[in-house]
């Protein structure tokens, strides 16, 4: 275990140094929302992964007047990479499910770097079912490099559980809304993002595989990660252009980590706007929510040939 | 067969220069040389060690339906190639062109509608030979199309998976196919129609984590690789050796994710049984 901690420490020290070199120099502290930063794709990747970016639990603590955590998958475990519970968003009761990566060595290990095991996704399924019973909307905040790859996670059916999450989300009879707040990593991300409304923060990313993984497989070497990141078209701006997401939430100049509260205020504003719209629609025509979501994803990316 | 198998490898070694490659098949497990025609007759199951080799989609449908004349091929609407204009060391467009020439098919699947002993079914077979059977827009569309045929005609849907996962060259479009295919097979199930998923070698990544694991009934071929994360990724993450049968069909069965492991020669029979019980 100690070796593991050391290994992770090294990993993170490296990544923050890497980051500091490339982006911090040109981004003075500022709360200027609606910025048009000229960042490269790789800089965006680094900002999306920045350790000081607001994480799932930051949002939970900041945007709700109260939150009661619901724990456990009701089979055998409680996963800390996915946190969820009932919350009050202004006057609206809501079910919230977030990825949490942790912010220092201790919390990163506690939350398994935001890489959930099957019991995390099983917990998410359970919470979605509860939301459905309570007729309250579901909000998911996505921030994961991916579902955890391990022996136990395979034994407990990582693939099956991700598929079940997708199926359950597609079948929800209450509105759901997702925000990609940092990294939208592959199956571990989309399994919680099959939602009526999907938003992305300006400097978040959403992809089928990490740029490092893509580079290793297609270029046969990790060192082409920057090239891979560009080729993958994984920025919020690309995804919006392709019709994969519904809106982009602007970040403070230089990235969300420059002002956590300004970022979270903005995210809350967008969530409120869309939740209110969805609730109104749900009240007028409850059946339309599930149908529209299915139609949206069935046609996704097929109507608009780039 | 023993007399035959014992001399085949010798002949092969003596005549290796002059014998055309497609006359023989070297088993990927026992490494014996076997007449290709015997492999074809035996549905690409090794006549010596019973290893289930990967199978081309068309041959899969022919052996599943019993003959070429027992099913009709269905072609889904075609989409424009290369949605994100992707290049790595070569362009995705040229990869596609090469795969199409090599495999003589448009993408990694074939759909057939036909009869099994009087029961109509729609079956989609995936083809690993075409860019690793990877799931892009074309496959997503094909599964949506097969599901529509199933619902329209009220006939069971059978999907034979064989895929390394998502087609990275289609970026986010490939990720979205996990959502599309999940919704497509859910619609079949919601219509009260059985969806039978057959996990063949390999069924991994985004394919395993979407439609492949969501069957009304899930069957698997013996010895197939079935899992979510790649073995190398897992090994790098945990830094340990993996158990011997890790991510095999048998491993999935033991852990409760597969209903039955079925020998390839019995797949049509067993699927027909399931349909008869449910009809
Ligand atoms: Zn063999």
mmCIF file with all atom_site columns, N, CA and C in Angstrom, chain A residues 148-149 154-160 162-163 166-167 170-171 186 190 206 208 217-219 231-233 239 242 244 297-298 300-302 305-306, chain B residues 79-80 83-84 86 88 137 141 166 168-169 172-176 180 182-183 186-187 189 208-210 213 227-229 237-238 246-247 251 255 257:
data_model
loop_
_atom_site.group_PDB
_atom_site.id
_atom_site.type_symbol
_atom_site.label_atom_id
_atom_site.label_alt_id
_atom_site.label_comp_id
_atom_site.label_asym_id
_atom_site.label_entity_id
_atom_site.label_seq_id
_atom_site.pdbx_PDB_ins_code
_atom_site.Cartn_x
_atom_site.Cartn_y
_atom_site.Cartn_z
_atom_site.occupancy
_atom_site.B_iso_or_equiv
_atom_site.pdbx_formal_charge
_atom_site.auth_seq_id
_atom_site.auth_comp_id
_atom_site.auth_asym_id
_atom_site.auth_atom_id
_atom_site.pdbx_PDB_model_num
ATOM 1   N N  . UNK A 1 148 ? -13.165 1.560   -12.904 1.00 0.00 ? 148 UNK A N  1
ATOM 2   C CA . UNK A 1 148 ? -11.914 0.966   -12.429 1.00 0.00 ? 148 UNK A CA 1
ATOM 3   C C  . UNK A 1 148 ? -11.608 -0.383  -13.101 1.00 0.00 ? 148 UNK A C  1
ATOM 4   N N  . UNK A 1 149 ? -10.377 -0.510  -13.645 1.00 0.00 ? 149 UNK A N  1
ATOM 5   C CA . UNK A 1 149 ? -10.000 -1.794  -14.223 1.00 0.00 ? 149 UNK A CA 1
ATOM 6   C C  . UNK A 1 149 ? -9.276  -2.655  -13.182 1.00 0.00 ? 149 UNK A C  1
ATOM 7   N N  . UNK A 1 154 ? -13.922 -6.906  -12.446 1.00 0.00 ? 154 UNK A N  1
ATOM 8   C CA . UNK A 1 154 ? -14.336 -7.811  -13.524 1.00 0.00 ? 154 UNK A CA 1
ATOM 9   C C  . UNK A 1 154 ? -15.166 -8.964  -12.959 1.00 0.00 ? 154 UNK A C  1
ATOM 10  N N  . UNK A 1 155 ? -14.739 -9.483  -11.816 1.00 0.00 ? 155 UNK A N  1
ATOM 11  C CA . UNK A 1 155 ? -15.492 -10.583 -11.193 1.00 0.00 ? 155 UNK A CA 1
ATOM 12  C C  . UNK A 1 155 ? -16.917 -10.163 -10.857 1.00 0.00 ? 155 UNK A C  1
ATOM 13  N N  . UNK A 1 156 ? -17.048 -8.893  -10.505 1.00 0.00 ? 156 UNK A N  1
ATOM 14  C CA . UNK A 1 156 ? -18.382 -8.415  -10.124 1.00 0.00 ? 156 UNK A CA 1
ATOM 15  C C  . UNK A 1 156 ? -19.117 -7.769  -11.289 1.00 0.00 ? 156 UNK A C  1
ATOM 16  N N  . UNK A 1 157 ? -18.606 -7.971  -12.496 1.00 0.00 ? 157 UNK A N  1
ATOM 17  C CA . UNK A 1 157 ? -19.367 -7.589  -13.676 1.00 0.00 ? 157 UNK A CA 1
ATOM 18  C C  . UNK A 1 157 ? -19.378 -6.117  -14.010 1.00 0.00 ? 157 UNK A C  1
ATOM 19  N N  . UNK A 1 158 ? -18.196 -5.501  -14.085 1.00 0.00 ? 158 UNK A N  1
ATOM 20  C CA . UNK A 1 158 ? -18.124 -4.084  -14.451 1.00 0.00 ? 158 UNK A CA 1
ATOM 21  C C  . UNK A 1 158 ? -18.927 -3.798  -15.729 1.00 0.00 ? 158 UNK A C  1
ATOM 22  N N  . UNK A 1 159 ? -18.704 -4.596  -16.756 1.00 0.00 ? 159 UNK A N  1
ATOM 23  C CA . UNK A 1 159 ? -19.390 -4.371  -18.029 1.00 0.00 ? 159 UNK A CA 1
ATOM 24  C C  . UNK A 1 159 ? -20.899 -4.481  -17.892 1.00 0.00 ? 159 UNK A C  1
ATOM 25  N N  . UNK A 1 160 ? -21.340 -5.498  -17.188 1.00 0.00 ? 160 UNK A N  1
ATOM 26  C CA . UNK A 1 160 ? -22.780 -5.697  -16.999 1.00 0.00 ? 160 UNK A CA 1
ATOM 27  C C  . UNK A 1 160 ? -23.392 -4.516  -16.252 1.00 0.00 ? 160 UNK A C  1
ATOM 28  N N  . UNK A 1 162 ? -22.305 -1.423  -15.934 1.00 0.00 ? 162 UNK A N  1
ATOM 29  C CA . UNK A 1 162 ? -22.332 -0.209  -16.762 1.00 0.00 ? 162 UNK A CA 1
ATOM 30  C C  . UNK A 1 162 ? -23.498 -0.276  -17.750 1.00 0.00 ? 162 UNK A C  1
ATOM 31  N N  . UNK A 1 163 ? -23.675 -1.448  -18.349 1.00 0.00 ? 163 UNK A N  1
ATOM 32  C CA . UNK A 1 163 ? -24.778 -1.634  -19.297 1.00 0.00 ? 163 UNK A CA 1
ATOM 33  C C  . UNK A 1 163 ? -26.117 -1.433  -18.594 1.00 0.00 ? 163 UNK A C  1
ATOM 34  N N  . UNK A 1 166 ? -26.841 2.184   -18.065 1.00 0.00 ? 166 UNK A N  1
ATOM 35  C CA . UNK A 1 166 ? -27.314 2.787   -19.318 1.00 0.00 ? 166 UNK A CA 1
ATOM 36  C C  . UNK A 1 166 ? -28.792 2.453   -19.526 1.00 0.00 ? 166 UNK A C  1
ATOM 37  N N  . UNK A 1 167 ? -29.118 1.194   -19.325 1.00 0.00 ? 167 UNK A N  1
ATOM 38  C CA . UNK A 1 167 ? -30.498 0.748   -19.563 1.00 0.00 ? 167 UNK A CA 1
ATOM 39  C C  . UNK A 1 167 ? -31.461 1.456   -18.622 1.00 0.00 ? 167 UNK A C  1
ATOM 40  N N  . UNK A 1 170 ? -31.899 5.109   -19.485 1.00 0.00 ? 170 UNK A N  1
ATOM 41  C CA . UNK A 1 170 ? -32.725 5.294   -20.683 1.00 0.00 ? 170 UNK A CA 1
ATOM 42  C C  . UNK A 1 170 ? -34.194 5.045   -20.354 1.00 0.00 ? 170 UNK A C  1
ATOM 43  N N  . UNK A 1 171 ? -34.442 4.282   -19.297 1.00 0.00 ? 171 UNK A N  1
ATOM 44  C CA . UNK A 1 171 ? -35.795 3.862   -18.956 1.00 0.00 ? 171 UNK A CA 1
ATOM 45  C C  . UNK A 1 171 ? -36.427 4.713   -17.850 1.00 0.00 ? 171 UNK A C  1
ATOM 46  N N  . UNK A 1 186 ? -15.051 7.690   -21.067 1.00 0.00 ? 186 UNK A N  1
ATOM 47  C CA . UNK A 1 186 ? -15.549 6.446   -21.649 1.00 0.00 ? 186 UNK A CA 1
ATOM 48  C C  . UNK A 1 186 ? -16.801 5.872   -20.972 1.00 0.00 ? 186 UNK A C  1
ATOM 49  N N  . UNK A 1 190 ? -20.386 7.710   -19.661 1.00 0.00 ? 190 UNK A N  1
ATOM 50  C CA . UNK A 1 190 ? -21.677 7.709   -20.364 1.00 0.00 ? 190 UNK A CA 1
ATOM 51  C C  . UNK A 1 190 ? -22.727 6.903   -19.613 1.00 0.00 ? 190 UNK A C  1
ATOM 52  N N  . UNK A 1 206 ? -14.680 14.861  -22.944 1.00 0.00 ? 206 UNK A N  1
ATOM 53  C CA . UNK A 1 206 ? -15.590 13.705  -22.951 1.00 0.00 ? 206 UNK A CA 1
ATOM 54  C C  . UNK A 1 206 ? -15.145 12.837  -24.119 1.00 0.00 ? 206 UNK A C  1
ATOM 55  N N  . UNK A 1 208 ? -14.064 8.583   -25.726 1.00 0.00 ? 208 UNK A N  1
ATOM 56  C CA . UNK A 1 208 ? -14.154 7.129   -25.688 1.00 0.00 ? 208 UNK A CA 1
ATOM 57  C C  . UNK A 1 208 ? -12.948 6.511   -24.985 1.00 0.00 ? 208 UNK A C  1
ATOM 58  N N  . UNK A 1 217 ? -2.509  2.941   -28.184 1.00 0.00 ? 217 UNK A N  1
ATOM 59  C CA . UNK A 1 217 ? -3.086  1.905   -29.052 1.00 0.00 ? 217 UNK A CA 1
ATOM 60  C C  . UNK A 1 217 ? -2.891  2.241   -30.532 1.00 0.00 ? 217 UNK A C  1
ATOM 61  N N  . UNK A 1 218 ? -3.215  3.470   -30.929 1.00 0.00 ? 218 UNK A N  1
ATOM 62  C CA . UNK A 1 218 ? -3.192  3.771   -32.362 1.00 0.00 ? 218 UNK A CA 1
ATOM 63  C C  . UNK A 1 218 ? -1.831  4.250   -32.869 1.00 0.00 ? 218 UNK A C  1
ATOM 64  N N  . UNK A 1 219 ? -1.078  4.931   -31.988 1.00 0.00 ? 219 UNK A N  1
ATOM 65  C CA . UNK A 1 219 ? 0.267   5.374   -32.394 1.00 0.00 ? 219 UNK A CA 1
ATOM 66  C C  . UNK A 1 219 ? 1.346   4.415   -31.873 1.00 0.00 ? 219 UNK A C  1
ATOM 67  N N  . UNK A 1 231 ? -6.828  14.836  -32.272 1.00 0.00 ? 231 UNK A N  1
ATOM 68  C CA . UNK A 1 231 ? -7.534  14.012  -33.264 1.00 0.00 ? 231 UNK A CA 1
ATOM 69  C C  . UNK A 1 231 ? -8.872  13.495  -32.738 1.00 0.00 ? 231 UNK A C  1
ATOM 70  N N  . UNK A 1 232 ? -8.951  13.296  -31.424 1.00 0.00 ? 232 UNK A N  1
ATOM 71  C CA . UNK A 1 232 ? -10.153 12.688  -30.842 1.00 0.00 ? 232 UNK A CA 1
ATOM 72  C C  . UNK A 1 232 ? -11.375 13.595  -30.823 1.00 0.00 ? 232 UNK A C  1
ATOM 73  N N  . UNK A 1 233 ? -11.167 14.917  -30.959 1.00 0.00 ? 233 UNK A N  1
ATOM 74  C CA . UNK A 1 233 ? -12.273 15.885  -30.897 1.00 0.00 ? 233 UNK A CA 1
ATOM 75  C C  . UNK A 1 233 ? -13.061 15.698  -29.609 1.00 0.00 ? 233 UNK A C  1
ATOM 76  N N  . UNK A 1 239 ? -17.898 18.630  -29.105 1.00 0.00 ? 239 UNK A N  1
ATOM 77  C CA . UNK A 1 239 ? -19.092 17.829  -28.832 1.00 0.00 ? 239 UNK A CA 1
ATOM 78  C C  . UNK A 1 239 ? -20.381 18.599  -29.098 1.00 0.00 ? 239 UNK A C  1
ATOM 79  N N  . UNK A 1 242 ? -21.014 18.679  -32.767 1.00 0.00 ? 242 UNK A N  1
ATOM 80  C CA . UNK A 1 242 ? -21.532 17.398  -33.269 1.00 0.00 ? 242 UNK A CA 1
ATOM 81  C C  . UNK A 1 242 ? -22.933 17.063  -32.751 1.00 0.00 ? 242 UNK A C  1
ATOM 82  N N  . UNK A 1 244 ? -23.770 16.371  -29.648 1.00 0.00 ? 244 UNK A N  1
ATOM 83  C CA . UNK A 1 244 ? -23.729 15.345  -28.614 1.00 0.00 ? 244 UNK A CA 1
ATOM 84  C C  . UNK A 1 244 ? -24.152 15.890  -27.251 1.00 0.00 ? 244 UNK A C  1
ATOM 85  N N  . UNK A 1 297 ? -31.207 10.019  -28.128 1.00 0.00 ? 297 UNK A N  1
ATOM 86  C CA . UNK A 1 297 ? -29.995 9.193   -28.209 1.00 0.00 ? 297 UNK A CA 1
ATOM 87  C C  . UNK A 1 297 ? -30.012 8.229   -29.394 1.00 0.00 ? 297 UNK A C  1
ATOM 88  N N  . UNK A 1 298 ? -31.203 7.768   -29.776 1.00 0.00 ? 298 UNK A N  1
ATOM 89  C CA . UNK A 1 298 ? -31.261 6.873   -30.943 1.00 0.00 ? 298 UNK A CA 1
ATOM 90  C C  . UNK A 1 298 ? -30.814 7.597   -32.210 1.00 0.00 ? 298 UNK A C  1
ATOM 91  N N  . UNK A 1 300 ? -28.801 10.270  -32.186 1.00 0.00 ? 300 UNK A N  1
ATOM 92  C CA . UNK A 1 300 ? -27.634 11.101  -31.913 1.00 0.00 ? 300 UNK A CA 1
ATOM 93  C C  . UNK A 1 300 ? -26.488 10.863  -32.897 1.00 0.00 ? 300 UNK A C  1
ATOM 94  N N  . UNK A 1 301 ? -26.027 11.965  -33.468 1.00 0.00 ? 301 UNK A N  1
ATOM 95  C CA . UNK A 1 301 ? -24.872 11.882  -34.354 1.00 0.00 ? 301 UNK A CA 1
ATOM 96  C C  . UNK A 1 301 ? -25.181 11.333  -35.732 1.00 0.00 ? 301 UNK A C  1
ATOM 97  N N  . UNK A 1 302 ? -26.427 11.027  -35.983 1.00 0.00 ? 302 UNK A N  1
ATOM 98  C CA . UNK A 1 302 ? -26.743 10.470  -37.293 1.00 0.00 ? 302 UNK A CA 1
ATOM 99  C C  . UNK A 1 302 ? -27.385 11.475  -38.228 1.00 0.00 ? 302 UNK A C  1
ATOM 100 N N  . UNK A 1 305 ? -24.313 14.911  -40.378 1.00 0.00 ? 305 UNK A N  1
ATOM 101 C CA . UNK A 1 305 ? -23.046 14.413  -40.897 1.00 0.00 ? 305 UNK A CA 1
ATOM 102 C C  . UNK A 1 305 ? -22.060 15.556  -41.010 1.00 0.00 ? 305 UNK A C  1
ATOM 103 N N  . UNK A 1 306 ? -20.957 15.385  -40.338 1.00 0.00 ? 306 UNK A N  1
ATOM 104 C CA . UNK A 1 306 ? -19.980 16.476  -40.308 1.00 0.00 ? 306 UNK A CA 1
ATOM 105 C C  . UNK A 1 306 ? -19.290 16.610  -41.650 1.00 0.00 ? 306 UNK A C  1
ATOM 106 N N  . UNK B 2 79  ? -24.404 5.263   -43.569 1.00 0.00 ? 79  UNK B N  1
ATOM 107 C CA . UNK B 2 79  ? -24.054 6.612   -43.115 1.00 0.00 ? 79  UNK B CA 1
ATOM 108 C C  . UNK B 2 79  ? -22.726 7.024   -43.726 1.00 0.00 ? 79  UNK B C  1
ATOM 109 N N  . UNK B 2 80  ? -22.505 8.325   -43.691 1.00 0.00 ? 80  UNK B N  1
ATOM 110 C CA . UNK B 2 80  ? -21.228 8.832   -44.182 1.00 0.00 ? 80  UNK B CA 1
ATOM 111 C C  . UNK B 2 80  ? -20.091 8.317   -43.298 1.00 0.00 ? 80  UNK B C  1
ATOM 112 N N  . UNK B 2 83  ? -16.827 10.240  -39.176 1.00 0.00 ? 83  UNK B N  1
ATOM 113 C CA . UNK B 2 83  ? -17.540 11.423  -38.674 1.00 0.00 ? 83  UNK B CA 1
ATOM 114 C C  . UNK B 2 83  ? -16.642 12.504  -38.085 1.00 0.00 ? 83  UNK B C  1
ATOM 115 N N  . UNK B 2 84  ? -15.465 12.165  -37.546 1.00 0.00 ? 84  UNK B N  1
ATOM 116 C CA . UNK B 2 84  ? -14.627 13.228  -36.959 1.00 0.00 ? 84  UNK B CA 1
ATOM 117 C C  . UNK B 2 84  ? -13.354 13.478  -37.773 1.00 0.00 ? 84  UNK B C  1
ATOM 118 N N  . UNK B 2 86  ? -10.753 11.558  -38.823 1.00 0.00 ? 86  UNK B N  1
ATOM 119 C CA . UNK B 2 86  ? -9.695  11.098  -37.924 1.00 0.00 ? 86  UNK B CA 1
ATOM 120 C C  . UNK B 2 86  ? -8.491  10.531  -38.671 1.00 0.00 ? 86  UNK B C  1
ATOM 121 N N  . UNK B 2 88  ? -4.568  8.769   -37.469 1.00 0.00 ? 88  UNK B N  1
ATOM 122 C CA . UNK B 2 88  ? -3.441  8.553   -36.556 1.00 0.00 ? 88  UNK B CA 1
ATOM 123 C C  . UNK B 2 88  ? -2.214  8.407   -37.437 1.00 0.00 ? 88  UNK B C  1
ATOM 124 N N  . UNK B 2 137 ? -20.435 4.032   -35.758 1.00 0.00 ? 137 UNK B N  1
ATOM 125 C CA . UNK B 2 137 ? -21.807 4.387   -36.139 1.00 0.00 ? 137 UNK B CA 1
ATOM 126 C C  . UNK B 2 137 ? -22.491 3.308   -36.957 1.00 0.00 ? 137 UNK B C  1
ATOM 127 N N  . UNK B 2 141 ? -25.963 1.602   -35.984 1.00 0.00 ? 141 UNK B N  1
ATOM 128 C CA . UNK B 2 141 ? -27.091 1.660   -36.910 1.00 0.00 ? 141 UNK B CA 1
ATOM 129 C C  . UNK B 2 141 ? -27.631 0.285   -37.253 1.00 0.00 ? 141 UNK B C  1
ATOM 130 N N  . UNK B 2 166 ? -15.029 -0.285  -28.630 1.00 0.00 ? 166 UNK B N  1
ATOM 131 C CA . UNK B 2 166 ? -15.439 0.870   -29.421 1.00 0.00 ? 166 UNK B CA 1
ATOM 132 C C  . UNK B 2 166 ? -14.446 1.148   -30.553 1.00 0.00 ? 166 UNK B C  1
ATOM 133 N N  . UNK B 2 168 ? -12.263 3.587   -31.838 1.00 0.00 ? 168 UNK B N  1
ATOM 134 C CA . UNK B 2 168 ? -11.661 4.843   -31.375 1.00 0.00 ? 168 UNK B CA 1
ATOM 135 C C  . UNK B 2 168 ? -11.610 5.907   -32.463 1.00 0.00 ? 168 UNK B C  1
ATOM 136 N N  . UNK B 2 169 ? -11.482 5.463   -33.708 1.00 0.00 ? 169 UNK B N  1
ATOM 137 C CA . UNK B 2 169 ? -11.358 6.418   -34.818 1.00 0.00 ? 169 UNK B CA 1
ATOM 138 C C  . UNK B 2 169 ? -12.634 7.235   -35.029 1.00 0.00 ? 169 UNK B C  1
ATOM 139 N N  . UNK B 2 172 ? -16.163 10.372  -30.062 1.00 0.00 ? 172 UNK B N  1
ATOM 140 C CA . UNK B 2 172 ? -17.377 10.414  -29.237 1.00 0.00 ? 172 UNK B CA 1
ATOM 141 C C  . UNK B 2 172 ? -18.556 9.703   -29.925 1.00 0.00 ? 172 UNK B C  1
ATOM 142 N N  . UNK B 2 173 ? -18.528 9.651   -31.254 1.00 0.00 ? 173 UNK B N  1
ATOM 143 C CA . UNK B 2 173 ? -19.601 8.954   -31.972 1.00 0.00 ? 173 UNK B CA 1
ATOM 144 C C  . UNK B 2 173 ? -19.626 7.474   -31.573 1.00 0.00 ? 173 UNK B C  1
ATOM 145 N N  . UNK B 2 174 ? -18.442 6.892   -31.359 1.00 0.00 ? 174 UNK B N  1
ATOM 146 C CA . UNK B 2 174 ? -18.412 5.482   -30.980 1.00 0.00 ? 174 UNK B CA 1
ATOM 147 C C  . UNK B 2 174 ? -18.930 5.299   -29.556 1.00 0.00 ? 174 UNK B C  1
ATOM 148 N N  . UNK B 2 175 ? -18.607 6.250   -28.664 1.00 0.00 ? 175 UNK B N  1
ATOM 149 C CA . UNK B 2 175 ? -19.107 6.146   -27.282 1.00 0.00 ? 175 UNK B CA 1
ATOM 150 C C  . UNK B 2 175 ? -20.629 6.187   -27.262 1.00 0.00 ? 175 UNK B C  1
ATOM 151 N N  . UNK B 2 176 ? -21.194 7.056   -28.097 1.00 0.00 ? 176 UNK B N  1
ATOM 152 C CA . UNK B 2 176 ? -22.650 7.208   -28.112 1.00 0.00 ? 176 UNK B CA 1
ATOM 153 C C  . UNK B 2 176 ? -23.366 5.949   -28.594 1.00 0.00 ? 176 UNK B C  1
ATOM 154 N N  . UNK B 2 180 ? -27.070 4.168   -27.827 1.00 0.00 ? 180 UNK B N  1
ATOM 155 C CA . UNK B 2 180 ? -28.010 3.812   -28.907 1.00 0.00 ? 180 UNK B CA 1
ATOM 156 C C  . UNK B 2 180 ? -28.364 2.328   -28.888 1.00 0.00 ? 180 UNK B C  1
ATOM 157 N N  . UNK B 2 182 ? -28.052 0.169   -26.462 1.00 0.00 ? 182 UNK B N  1
ATOM 158 C CA . UNK B 2 182 ? -28.776 -0.197  -25.238 1.00 0.00 ? 182 UNK B CA 1
ATOM 159 C C  . UNK B 2 182 ? -30.265 0.115   -25.395 1.00 0.00 ? 182 UNK B C  1
ATOM 160 N N  . UNK B 2 183 ? -30.552 1.298   -25.933 1.00 0.00 ? 183 UNK B N  1
ATOM 161 C CA . UNK B 2 183 ? -31.956 1.690   -26.128 1.00 0.00 ? 183 UNK B CA 1
ATOM 162 C C  . UNK B 2 183 ? -32.619 0.778   -27.164 1.00 0.00 ? 183 UNK B C  1
ATOM 163 N N  . UNK B 2 186 ? -33.412 -2.574  -25.627 1.00 0.00 ? 186 UNK B N  1
ATOM 164 C CA . UNK B 2 186 ? -34.430 -2.390  -24.592 1.00 0.00 ? 186 UNK B CA 1
ATOM 165 C C  . UNK B 2 186 ? -35.815 -2.304  -25.226 1.00 0.00 ? 186 UNK B C  1
ATOM 166 N N  . UNK B 2 187 ? -35.880 -1.673  -26.387 1.00 0.00 ? 187 UNK B N  1
ATOM 167 C CA . UNK B 2 187 ? -37.167 -1.562  -27.087 1.00 0.00 ? 187 UNK B CA 1
ATOM 168 C C  . UNK B 2 187 ? -37.694 -2.940  -27.479 1.00 0.00 ? 187 UNK B C  1
ATOM 169 N N  . UNK B 2 189 ? -37.012 -5.757  -25.895 1.00 0.00 ? 189 UNK B N  1
ATOM 170 C CA . UNK B 2 189 ? -37.439 -6.413  -24.659 1.00 0.00 ? 189 UNK B CA 1
ATOM 171 C C  . UNK B 2 189 ? -38.766 -5.831  -24.159 1.00 0.00 ? 189 UNK B C  1
ATOM 172 N N  . UNK B 2 208 ? -19.198 -5.045  -24.621 1.00 0.00 ? 208 UNK B N  1
ATOM 173 C CA . UNK B 2 208 ? -19.607 -5.824  -23.452 1.00 0.00 ? 208 UNK B CA 1
ATOM 174 C C  . UNK B 2 208 ? -20.406 -4.954  -22.499 1.00 0.00 ? 208 UNK B C  1
ATOM 175 N N  . UNK B 2 209 ? -20.005 -3.681  -22.356 1.00 0.00 ? 209 UNK B N  1
ATOM 176 C CA . UNK B 2 209 ? -20.666 -2.793  -21.397 1.00 0.00 ? 209 UNK B CA 1
ATOM 177 C C  . UNK B 2 209 ? -21.921 -2.139  -21.957 1.00 0.00 ? 209 UNK B C  1
ATOM 178 N N  . UNK B 2 210 ? -22.479 -2.704  -23.017 1.00 0.00 ? 210 UNK B N  1
ATOM 179 C CA . UNK B 2 210 ? -23.773 -2.184  -23.482 1.00 0.00 ? 210 UNK B CA 1
ATOM 180 C C  . UNK B 2 210 ? -24.653 -3.351  -23.907 1.00 0.00 ? 210 UNK B C  1
ATOM 181 N N  . UNK B 2 213 ? -24.346 -7.473  -22.817 1.00 0.00 ? 213 UNK B N  1
ATOM 182 C CA . UNK B 2 213 ? -24.668 -8.020  -21.494 1.00 0.00 ? 213 UNK B CA 1
ATOM 183 C C  . UNK B 2 213 ? -26.141 -7.879  -21.137 1.00 0.00 ? 213 UNK B C  1
ATOM 184 N N  . UNK B 2 227 ? -14.963 -9.583  -21.266 1.00 0.00 ? 227 UNK B N  1
ATOM 185 C CA . UNK B 2 227 ? -14.641 -8.731  -20.123 1.00 0.00 ? 227 UNK B CA 1
ATOM 186 C C  . UNK B 2 227 ? -14.762 -7.275  -20.492 1.00 0.00 ? 227 UNK B C  1
ATOM 187 N N  . UNK B 2 228 ? -14.620 -6.396  -19.513 1.00 0.00 ? 228 UNK B N  1
ATOM 188 C CA . UNK B 2 228 ? -14.749 -4.965  -19.787 1.00 0.00 ? 228 UNK B CA 1
ATOM 189 C C  . UNK B 2 228 ? -13.384 -4.342  -20.102 1.00 0.00 ? 228 UNK B C  1
ATOM 190 N N  . UNK B 2 229 ? -12.497 -4.334  -19.132 1.00 0.00 ? 229 UNK B N  1
ATOM 191 C CA . UNK B 2 229 ? -11.200 -3.669  -19.321 1.00 0.00 ? 229 UNK B CA 1
ATOM 192 C C  . UNK B 2 229 ? -10.201 -4.632  -19.955 1.00 0.00 ? 229 UNK B C  1
ATOM 193 N N  . UNK B 2 237 ? -2.517  -1.517  -13.928 1.00 0.00 ? 237 UNK B N  1
ATOM 194 C CA . UNK B 2 237 ? -3.138  -0.799  -12.818 1.00 0.00 ? 237 UNK B CA 1
ATOM 195 C C  . UNK B 2 237 ? -2.839  -1.477  -11.486 1.00 0.00 ? 237 UNK B C  1
ATOM 196 N N  . UNK B 2 238 ? -3.002  -2.797  -11.450 1.00 0.00 ? 238 UNK B N  1
ATOM 197 C CA . UNK B 2 238 ? -2.874  -3.477  -10.161 1.00 0.00 ? 238 UNK B CA 1
ATOM 198 C C  . UNK B 2 238 ? -1.499  -4.094  -9.952  1.00 0.00 ? 238 UNK B C  1
ATOM 199 N N  . UNK B 2 246 ? -9.111  -15.863 -16.250 1.00 0.00 ? 246 UNK B N  1
ATOM 200 C CA . UNK B 2 246 ? -9.647  -14.504 -16.133 1.00 0.00 ? 246 UNK B CA 1
ATOM 201 C C  . UNK B 2 246 ? -10.312 -14.036 -17.427 1.00 0.00 ? 246 UNK B C  1
ATOM 202 N N  . UNK B 2 247 ? -11.520 -13.475 -17.278 1.00 0.00 ? 247 UNK B N  1
ATOM 203 C CA . UNK B 2 247 ? -12.280 -12.929 -18.417 1.00 0.00 ? 247 UNK B CA 1
ATOM 204 C C  . UNK B 2 247 ? -12.590 -13.946 -19.512 1.00 0.00 ? 247 UNK B C  1
ATOM 205 N N  . UNK B 2 251 ? -15.316 -17.975 -16.781 1.00 0.00 ? 251 UNK B N  1
ATOM 206 C CA . UNK B 2 251 ? -15.193 -17.004 -15.683 1.00 0.00 ? 251 UNK B CA 1
ATOM 207 C C  . UNK B 2 251 ? -16.494 -16.206 -15.538 1.00 0.00 ? 251 UNK B C  1
ATOM 208 N N  . UNK B 2 255 ? -19.186 -16.367 -12.380 1.00 0.00 ? 255 UNK B N  1
ATOM 209 C CA . UNK B 2 255 ? -19.544 -15.170 -11.622 1.00 0.00 ? 255 UNK B CA 1
ATOM 210 C C  . UNK B 2 255 ? -20.995 -14.728 -11.829 1.00 0.00 ? 255 UNK B C  1
ATOM 211 N N  . UNK B 2 257 ? -22.770 -14.096 -14.863 1.00 0.00 ? 257 UNK B N  1
ATOM 212 C CA . UNK B 2 257 ? -23.128 -13.150 -15.922 1.00 0.00 ? 257 UNK B CA 1
ATOM 213 C C  . UNK B 2 257 ? -23.538 -13.789 -17.237 1.00 0.00 ? 257 UNK B C  1
#
